[in-house]
Amino acid sequence: MLIKLTGGQVYDPASGVDGQIQDIYIQDGRIVDMPVGDFKIDKEYDLHGKVVMSGAIDMHTHIGGGKGNIARTLLPEDHRQDPVSRSDITRSGCGHAMPSTFVTGYRYAEMGYTAGFEPAVLPINARQAHMEMGDIPILDKGGYVMLGSDDYLLRMLTAKKDQKAINDYVAWTMNAAKAIGVKVVNPGGINAFKFNQRKLDLDEQNAHYGVTPRDILEVLATAVKELGVKHPLHVHGCNLGVPGNVQTTLDTIQGIGGLPMHLTHIQFHSYGTEGDMKFSSGAAQIAEAVNNNKNITIDVGQVLFGQTVTASGDSMRQHYNHKFASPNKWVVMDIECDAGCGVVPFKYKDQNFVNALQWAIGLETFLLVNDPWRIFLTTDHPNGAPFTSYPHLIRLLMDRSFRNEVLSTIHPEAQKMTTLASITREYTLQEIAIMTRAGAAKLIGLKDRGGLSAGNWADITVYTDNTNRQTMFEKPDYMFKDGELVVVDGKVVHTKWGTTHVVQPDFDPSVETGLKDYFDRYLTMKLGNFKISDDEITEDGRGSITVHPLNGVA
Amino acid sequence: MTEITEVPSPFCGVGTDDLKIQVDGVTLKVLENGCAVNTPAFEQAITDTQPRVDGQIVSLDVAVAKAVALLKNTALPVIGGCATDVNGMRGLLALADRCGAVVDNMNFTRARNNFLALQDSGWMNTTLAEVKNRCDLFVVIGADLEVVVPRFFERYIWNAESMFIEHTDQREVVYLGTAPSGSASTSPSGKAAQVLPCATEDLPDVVAVLRALVKDKPIRAESVAGINVADLQVLADKLKAAKYSVITWAAGALTYRHAELTVQTVSEMIKDINNQNTRCSGLPLAGKEGDLTANQVCGWTTGYPARTRFSRGYPEYDPFMNDTNVLIAEGEADALVWVQAFNSKSVPPVTELPTIVVGRSGMTFSKEPDVFIPVGTPGIDHVGHAYRTDNVVAIRLKKLRDSGLPSTADVLNAIDKVLREETVC
């Protein structure tokens, strides 16, 4: 089957194509060069006047794992506002803040997304994360495994184990949990909360282990680099949401000493203490630090107004945040000497000073960071807002007059505390394509995804150009996943199953000696039963595993 | 004959995975680490191997066709039981979605005590490894724990080694309400658990007073439900002095009306303690026969726990109206599918409705169902996944023998497939 997409205006930053008219050929699920000699086109799509990009990739979205399912269970009243009926080809479910798995897949696809990555896979809960993601149709998926508050790593640090031993443990965990990256959440803080510490600054010691967040960041960032894992250490820093945390974030950037590091939902970590309300924007300082430190990448975690639910591994900070729960119900858990979680519903209000300024801080960050290859479009779904708000966010970035219009409606004191009105930048289509496609694929280390040159998998989204960018990005004309047409006019017309992206860094098998002893003595599961086997993902005939290359490895 | 080690159990709720099982053909024998719950569940012999329609042995295809015929023109079929593994639940929910059924886990009325509390105010909970390593004060409310989970104390309280408790023997155990029926809660050095006994239905009063004491509210009464308030004051003080106390309850043991309010009081008390500069966590006990598995899979598939109907084309959760027994009694249901892959003694309610049973081999019925399809047991006859009591850890179940029995998912997917062929296009 040879498919031709004819005459579209192509935005493919991976190949340096910026809005040129190009034809694209698809065969056996992949993009191919125009065949030579005589050939027959089986199906042609006339894309004159249309905008063509590769399928979008959400590099940080909470779509799989226990805390998401707690969030679902907690909010039946939210689901009731957005029931989703079944059709002959799609399953029923619910939407809004934390949609059901099937609806997650459909709604991402209907916005032109073809992949989503769960950023907080607890090793002990990885099985659940993969099972939930296994029920998300159409999308490819993957996970970053969470380390840094697990007692095993902290014991290693206290025992002064060398970096090689830590690398082996990290690589073993990535294999066991089927991950493509490593995440650290409030480094050591989730653990410290179990010892009743309620805050943990970058250089503050864990009461039991004497280890600091800085120590943890250093060994984990080093491990990720030395193992050749392409996705830099994915960091949810200390002091999430705390006024004044901009200094912590700047110290974190300086402290990592040039190692690759991704700072996630940085908006929640960019707060100063100026002004009458002792809450101010640190976005300019953060943007300057990001601009000056090429080893740093960020995603924003934009806040958008409305009801949502926050689901995080950061039990320490979420316990504090329960004071702001709306509706007032929340869950905090300590989990298996491994990590924890906190689920707190939030209603962000444009007439609330703090919420309004959070909104502005996120947008300032987007607009003040120069290099679109090092900043990514996220709401930290569902924490800042549900992922379904991305088209609105894209319009805010691409349309200054619309942005200023919204700005003029938010809490007046917040308007005074942001420089947003003076920022003239408008994102281009190419920059959006970088943030949501080529850059994301490069950051995660996905081979043959995120681009439209021959050899890439045919994940392709086609939009009708529209000056109202929200309308444009809400409803693609077509979306192809692995060469199959799955969306037409913003509606799913066909479903399929995506793959699970992983890396498999090497480790010294002797690492299991120490781990087995630890599991037998202290944990509640045998080591052999902890590791996730390939067939757990593939045995139902729907899932598959795609292994991506490491740096320095062919 | 082979021996399989590190076998995980879907029966005991805590995911015990150190069993050693001897396999001789289709006969299993638990050699090591069995218990009163797990050993019989694993060792139960296979009796039925073939499906029956109207009591007559038929092929699987014929049984599936009959099931489809019974379901095809129903208005409100009910799928009860819902006791199976993750893949079984996936198949069950797909079928329910297609035929507009009600999905109702058989333990939901008990679990509802937890869900109503969770959905109204939330909680702070912990998991088994945290109990094993951090818990210094363990309070059991209203449950005879060792009957529910025979090896709980051995594995998680009196464990030989713990990362943060120097001598696990020094842990304190307090029972509130039901007294323990055995001595599992007595420490290895012989220290018996403290028991503050009361009738189960008096627990609402007792926990209300305990919470008030934790919050330093004055209590004028000298005793409540036969327990001295002074003794409750001592317990409140202990909870506040402990570094990492854990309070456990079994929602199913709170057998009185509006027991969700007790769960809520306990959960709110735990939050109160965490606001008094120490740590405390809850540990709801459940996880038997796939109840948590049903709620988890239904949770991510629909957004709601496993008492949800699809009759209007989309999921609707109602923890009271969607009760199998209510729907049958009030004449709303017009067919019953009973799915129970773990326990052959757990049979469907007797009804005149067309009844399809997808059940563990060995079920005996006072009224033969229209269709009976014996299926393999997850963790014995096929691989699978099940959730254990802390609702975080999913265990990977092993296949121990070749029985030839289909899995729940095989059967429900086959019914779904034929139904699709007959109803779509």
PDB file of C-alpha atoms in Angstrom, chain B residues 135-314:
ATOM      1  CA  CYS B 135       5.587   0.746  61.747  1.00  0.00           C
ATOM      2  CA  ASP B 136       6.160   1.123  65.507  1.00  0.00           C
ATOM      3  CA  LEU B 137       2.514   1.034  66.610  1.00  0.00           C
ATOM      4  CA  PHE B 138      -0.027  -1.159  64.854  1.00  0.00           C
ATOM      5  CA  VAL B 139      -3.717  -0.649  65.575  1.00  0.00           C
ATOM      6  CA  VAL B 140      -6.327  -3.081  64.282  1.00  0.00           C
ATOM      7  CA  ILE B 141      -9.880  -1.778  64.212  1.00  0.00           C
ATOM      8  CA  GLY B 142     -12.767  -4.222  64.084  1.00  0.00           C
ATOM      9  CA  ALA B 143     -11.021  -7.080  62.292  1.00  0.00           C
ATOM     10  CA  ASP B 144      -9.796 -10.515  63.290  1.00  0.00           C
ATOM     11  CA  LEU B 145      -6.732 -10.028  61.150  1.00  0.00           C
ATOM     12  CA  GLU B 146      -5.180 -13.457  61.350  1.00  0.00           C
ATOM     13  CA  VAL B 147      -8.320 -15.129  60.062  1.00  0.00           C
ATOM     14  CA  VAL B 148      -8.454 -12.788  57.094  1.00  0.00           C
ATOM     15  CA  VAL B 149      -4.702 -12.924  56.409  1.00  0.00           C
ATOM     16  CA  PRO B 150      -3.127 -15.778  58.354  1.00  0.00           C
ATOM     17  CA  ARG B 151       0.474 -14.770  57.722  1.00  0.00           C
ATOM     18  CA  PHE B 152       0.133 -11.018  58.185  1.00  0.00           C
ATOM     19  CA  PHE B 153       1.923 -10.785  61.528  1.00  0.00           C
ATOM     20  CA  GLU B 154       4.634 -13.255  60.588  1.00  0.00           C
ATOM     21  CA  ARG B 155       5.482 -11.380  57.403  1.00  0.00           C
ATOM     22  CA  TYR B 156       4.966  -7.712  58.248  1.00  0.00           C
ATOM     23  CA  ILE B 157       5.033  -7.204  62.017  1.00  0.00           C
ATOM     24  CA  TRP B 158       7.276  -9.869  63.530  1.00  0.00           C
ATOM     25  CA  ASN B 159       9.624  -9.952  60.539  1.00  0.00           C
ATOM     26  CA  ALA B 160      13.162 -10.762  61.677  1.00  0.00           C
ATOM     27  CA  GLU B 161      14.738  -7.709  60.118  1.00  0.00           C
ATOM     28  CA  SER B 162      13.501  -4.212  59.541  1.00  0.00           C
ATOM     29  CA  MET B 163      15.340  -1.187  58.207  1.00  0.00           C
ATOM     30  CA  PHE B 164      14.171   1.317  60.789  1.00  0.00           C
ATOM     31  CA  ILE B 165      12.862  -0.677  63.749  1.00  0.00           C
ATOM     32  CA  GLU B 166      15.742  -2.025  65.734  1.00  0.00           C
ATOM     33  CA  HIS B 167      13.817  -4.866  67.379  1.00  0.00           C
ATOM     34  CA  THR B 168      10.524  -5.666  65.714  1.00  0.00           C
ATOM     35  CA  ASP B 169       9.647  -7.544  68.879  1.00  0.00           C
ATOM     36  CA  GLN B 170       9.206  -4.161  70.559  1.00  0.00           C
ATOM     37  CA  ARG B 171       6.382  -3.156  68.250  1.00  0.00           C
ATOM     38  CA  GLU B 172       3.100  -2.449  69.936  1.00  0.00           C
ATOM     39  CA  VAL B 173      -0.120  -3.997  68.688  1.00  0.00           C
ATOM     40  CA  VAL B 174      -3.526  -2.752  69.821  1.00  0.00           C
ATOM     41  CA  TYR B 175      -6.907  -4.191  68.873  1.00  0.00           C
ATOM     42  CA  LEU B 176      -9.936  -1.978  69.043  1.00  0.00           C
ATOM     43  CA  GLY B 177     -13.282  -3.770  68.811  1.00  0.00           C
ATOM     44  CA  THR B 178     -12.940  -7.405  67.833  1.00  0.00           C
ATOM     45  CA  ALA B 179     -10.411  -9.394  69.862  1.00  0.00           C
ATOM     46  CA  PRO B 180      -8.010 -11.653  67.956  1.00  0.00           C
ATOM     47  CA  SER B 181      -9.091 -15.275  67.794  1.00  0.00           C
ATOM     48  CA  GLY B 182      -5.550 -16.641  67.874  1.00  0.00           C
ATOM     49  CA  SER B 183      -2.085 -15.658  68.992  1.00  0.00           C
ATOM     50  CA  ALA B 184      -0.519 -14.440  65.748  1.00  0.00           C
ATOM     51  CA  SER B 185      -0.465 -10.919  67.146  1.00  0.00           C
ATOM     52  CA  THR B 186       1.534 -11.969  70.207  1.00  0.00           C
ATOM     53  CA  SER B 187       5.160 -10.921  69.830  1.00  0.00           C
ATOM     54  CA  PRO B 188       7.883 -13.580  69.508  1.00  0.00           C
ATOM     55  CA  SER B 189       8.941 -12.832  73.075  1.00  0.00           C
ATOM     56  CA  GLY B 190       5.413 -13.428  74.287  1.00  0.00           C
ATOM     57  CA  LYS B 191       3.945  -9.968  74.642  1.00  0.00           C
ATOM     58  CA  ALA B 192       0.274 -10.171  73.810  1.00  0.00           C
ATOM     59  CA  ALA B 193      -1.549  -7.456  71.943  1.00  0.00           C
ATOM     60  CA  GLN B 194      -3.528  -4.986  73.981  1.00  0.00           C
ATOM     61  CA  VAL B 195      -7.242  -5.433  73.350  1.00  0.00           C
ATOM     62  CA  LEU B 196      -9.857  -2.744  73.895  1.00  0.00           C
ATOM     63  CA  PRO B 197     -12.920  -4.853  73.153  1.00  0.00           C
ATOM     64  CA  CYS B 198     -16.293  -3.600  72.072  1.00  0.00           C
ATOM     65  CA  ALA B 199     -19.139  -4.789  69.906  1.00  0.00           C
ATOM     66  CA  THR B 200     -18.514  -4.130  66.235  1.00  0.00           C
ATOM     67  CA  GLU B 201     -21.601  -1.953  65.927  1.00  0.00           C
ATOM     68  CA  ASP B 202     -20.288   0.248  68.753  1.00  0.00           C
ATOM     69  CA  LEU B 203     -17.154   1.143  66.800  1.00  0.00           C
ATOM     70  CA  PRO B 204     -18.639   4.418  65.485  1.00  0.00           C
ATOM     71  CA  ASP B 205     -18.899   5.734  69.062  1.00  0.00           C
ATOM     72  CA  VAL B 206     -15.505   4.414  70.041  1.00  0.00           C
ATOM     73  CA  VAL B 207     -13.584   5.835  67.086  1.00  0.00           C
ATOM     74  CA  ALA B 208     -15.425   9.147  67.452  1.00  0.00           C
ATOM     75  CA  VAL B 209     -14.185   9.415  71.030  1.00  0.00           C
ATOM     76  CA  LEU B 210     -10.695   8.337  70.023  1.00  0.00           C
ATOM     77  CA  ARG B 211     -10.543  11.006  67.342  1.00  0.00           C
ATOM     78  CA  ALA B 212     -11.780  13.638  69.782  1.00  0.00           C
ATOM     79  CA  LEU B 213      -9.040  12.639  72.215  1.00  0.00           C
ATOM     80  CA  VAL B 214      -6.427  12.824  69.459  1.00  0.00           C
ATOM     81  CA  LYS B 215      -7.608  16.365  68.812  1.00  0.00           C
ATOM     82  CA  ASP B 216      -7.491  17.195  72.542  1.00  0.00           C
ATOM     83  CA  LYS B 217     -11.236  17.705  72.756  1.00  0.00           C
ATOM     84  CA  PRO B 218     -12.644  17.219  76.246  1.00  0.00           C
ATOM     85  CA  ILE B 219     -14.690  14.054  76.767  1.00  0.00           C
ATOM     86  CA  ARG B 220     -17.081  14.054  79.705  1.00  0.00           C
ATOM     87  CA  ALA B 221     -18.067  10.405  79.561  1.00  0.00           C
ATOM     88  CA  GLU B 222     -15.932   7.975  81.515  1.00  0.00           C
ATOM     89  CA  SER B 223     -16.531   5.051  79.268  1.00  0.00           C
ATOM     90  CA  VAL B 224     -17.805   4.363  75.795  1.00  0.00           C
ATOM     91  CA  ALA B 225     -19.223   1.014  74.676  1.00  0.00           C
ATOM     92  CA  GLY B 226     -17.605  -0.612  77.701  1.00  0.00           C
ATOM     93  CA  ILE B 227     -14.149   0.857  77.068  1.00  0.00           C
ATOM     94  CA  ASN B 228     -12.730   3.268  79.614  1.00  0.00           C
ATOM     95  CA  VAL B 229     -12.107   6.663  78.091  1.00  0.00           C
ATOM     96  CA  ALA B 230      -8.862   6.679  80.069  1.00  0.00           C
ATOM     97  CA  ASP B 231      -7.742   3.639  78.060  1.00  0.00           C
ATOM     98  CA  LEU B 232      -8.636   5.406  74.827  1.00  0.00           C
ATOM     99  CA  GLN B 233      -6.687   8.423  76.063  1.00  0.00           C
ATOM    100  CA  VAL B 234      -3.648   6.188  76.470  1.00  0.00           C
ATOM    101  CA  LEU B 235      -4.130   4.946  72.890  1.00  0.00           C
ATOM    102  CA  ALA B 236      -4.516   8.508  71.603  1.00  0.00           C
ATOM    103  CA  ASP B 237      -1.311   9.477  73.399  1.00  0.00           C
ATOM    104  CA  LYS B 238       0.464   6.479  71.902  1.00  0.00           C
ATOM    105  CA  LEU B 239      -0.661   7.422  68.427  1.00  0.00           C
ATOM    106  CA  LYS B 240       0.694  10.902  68.921  1.00  0.00           C
ATOM    107  CA  ALA B 241       3.958   9.654  70.399  1.00  0.00           C
ATOM    108  CA  ALA B 242       4.613   6.954  67.811  1.00  0.00           C
ATOM    109  CA  LYS B 243       6.902   7.796  64.926  1.00  0.00           C
ATOM    110  CA  TYR B 244       5.056   5.826  62.290  1.00  0.00           C
ATOM    111  CA  SER B 245       1.831   4.282  63.483  1.00  0.00           C
ATOM    112  CA  VAL B 246      -0.378   2.280  61.148  1.00  0.00           C
ATOM    113  CA  ILE B 247      -4.110   1.782  61.597  1.00  0.00           C
ATOM    114  CA  THR B 248      -5.768  -1.051  59.745  1.00  0.00           C
ATOM    115  CA  TRP B 249      -9.352  -2.058  59.178  1.00  0.00           C
ATOM    116  CA  ALA B 250     -11.273  -4.423  56.949  1.00  0.00           C
ATOM    117  CA  ALA B 251     -14.181  -2.622  55.341  1.00  0.00           C
ATOM    118  CA  GLY B 252     -16.044  -5.920  55.044  1.00  0.00           C
ATOM    119  CA  ALA B 253     -15.883  -6.572  58.787  1.00  0.00           C
ATOM    120  CA  LEU B 254     -17.698  -3.341  59.614  1.00  0.00           C
ATOM    121  CA  THR B 255     -21.082  -4.961  59.293  1.00  0.00           C
ATOM    122  CA  TYR B 256     -23.452  -2.179  60.253  1.00  0.00           C
ATOM    123  CA  ARG B 257     -25.224   0.570  58.395  1.00  0.00           C
ATOM    124  CA  HIS B 258     -23.205   3.573  57.296  1.00  0.00           C
ATOM    125  CA  ALA B 259     -19.933   2.013  58.305  1.00  0.00           C
ATOM    126  CA  GLU B 260     -18.339   4.372  55.762  1.00  0.00           C
ATOM    127  CA  LEU B 261     -18.629   7.003  58.474  1.00  0.00           C
ATOM    128  CA  THR B 262     -16.374   4.899  60.679  1.00  0.00           C
ATOM    129  CA  VAL B 263     -13.823   4.603  57.884  1.00  0.00           C
ATOM    130  CA  GLN B 264     -14.080   8.330  57.417  1.00  0.00           C
ATOM    131  CA  THR B 265     -13.614   9.089  61.106  1.00  0.00           C
ATOM    132  CA  VAL B 266     -10.567   6.842  61.248  1.00  0.00           C
ATOM    133  CA  SER B 267      -9.119   8.367  58.067  1.00  0.00           C
ATOM    134  CA  GLU B 268      -9.708  11.909  59.265  1.00  0.00           C
ATOM    135  CA  MET B 269      -8.131  11.011  62.606  1.00  0.00           C
ATOM    136  CA  ILE B 270      -5.071   9.788  60.725  1.00  0.00           C
ATOM    137  CA  LYS B 271      -4.895  13.146  58.952  1.00  0.00           C
ATOM    138  CA  ASP B 272      -5.219  14.883  62.349  1.00  0.00           C
ATOM    139  CA  ILE B 273      -2.283  12.916  63.715  1.00  0.00           C
ATOM    140  CA  ASN B 274      -0.182  13.900  60.711  1.00  0.00           C
ATOM    141  CA  ASN B 275      -0.913  17.513  61.570  1.00  0.00           C
ATOM    142  CA  GLN B 276       0.518  16.993  65.064  1.00  0.00           C
ATOM    143  CA  ASN B 277       4.132  16.619  64.013  1.00  0.00           C
ATOM    144  CA  THR B 278       4.287  12.895  63.559  1.00  0.00           C
ATOM    145  CA  ARG B 279       3.377  10.305  60.977  1.00  0.00           C
ATOM    146  CA  CYS B 280       0.445   7.910  60.901  1.00  0.00           C
ATOM    147  CA  SER B 281      -1.081   5.986  58.015  1.00  0.00           C
ATOM    148  CA  GLY B 282      -4.046   3.816  57.218  1.00  0.00           C
ATOM    149  CA  LEU B 283      -3.950   0.343  55.706  1.00  0.00           C
ATOM    150  CA  PRO B 284      -7.344  -0.834  54.447  1.00  0.00           C
ATOM    151  CA  LEU B 285      -7.437  -4.604  54.159  1.00  0.00           C
ATOM    152  CA  ALA B 286      -8.979  -6.089  51.043  1.00  0.00           C
ATOM    153  CA  GLY B 287      -7.700  -7.788  47.940  1.00  0.00           C
ATOM    154  CA  LYS B 288      -9.508 -11.092  48.062  1.00  0.00           C
ATOM    155  CA  GLU B 289     -10.695 -12.830  44.939  1.00  0.00           C
ATOM    156  CA  GLY B 290      -9.846  -9.994  42.652  1.00  0.00           C
ATOM    157  CA  ASP B 291     -11.928  -7.277  44.319  1.00  0.00           C
ATOM    158  CA  LEU B 292      -9.188  -4.651  44.108  1.00  0.00           C
ATOM    159  CA  THR B 293      -8.293  -5.886  40.634  1.00  0.00           C
ATOM    160  CA  ALA B 294     -11.886  -5.359  39.535  1.00  0.00           C
ATOM    161  CA  ASN B 295     -11.951  -1.841  40.946  1.00  0.00           C
ATOM    162  CA  GLN B 296      -8.565  -0.890  39.524  1.00  0.00           C
ATOM    163  CA  VAL B 297      -9.266  -2.063  35.981  1.00  0.00           C
ATOM    164  CA  CYS B 298     -12.788  -0.648  36.023  1.00  0.00           C
ATOM    165  CA  GLY B 299     -11.233   2.552  37.411  1.00  0.00           C
ATOM    166  CA  TRP B 300      -8.872   3.147  34.521  1.00  0.00           C
ATOM    167  CA  THR B 301     -11.342   1.897  31.908  1.00  0.00           C
ATOM    168  CA  THR B 302     -14.365   3.930  33.029  1.00  0.00           C
ATOM    169  CA  GLY B 303     -13.201   6.376  35.706  1.00  0.00           C
ATOM    170  CA  TYR B 304     -15.345   4.616  38.298  1.00  0.00           C
ATOM    171  CA  PRO B 305     -15.103   1.630  40.651  1.00  0.00           C
ATOM    172  CA  ALA B 306     -16.657  -1.711  39.757  1.00  0.00           C
ATOM    173  CA  ARG B 307     -20.305  -0.953  40.398  1.00  0.00           C
ATOM    174  CA  THR B 308     -20.956   0.785  37.142  1.00  0.00           C
ATOM    175  CA  ARG B 309     -23.533   0.412  34.391  1.00  0.00           C
ATOM    176  CA  PHE B 310     -23.153   0.883  30.636  1.00  0.00           C
ATOM    177  CA  SER B 311     -26.845   0.752  29.767  1.00  0.00           C
ATOM    178  CA  ARG B 312     -26.949   4.282  28.366  1.00  0.00           C
ATOM    179  CA  GLY B 313     -23.876   3.768  26.223  1.00  0.00           C
ATOM    180  CA  TYR B 314     -21.471   5.340  28.688  1.00  0.00           C
TER     181      TYR B 314
END
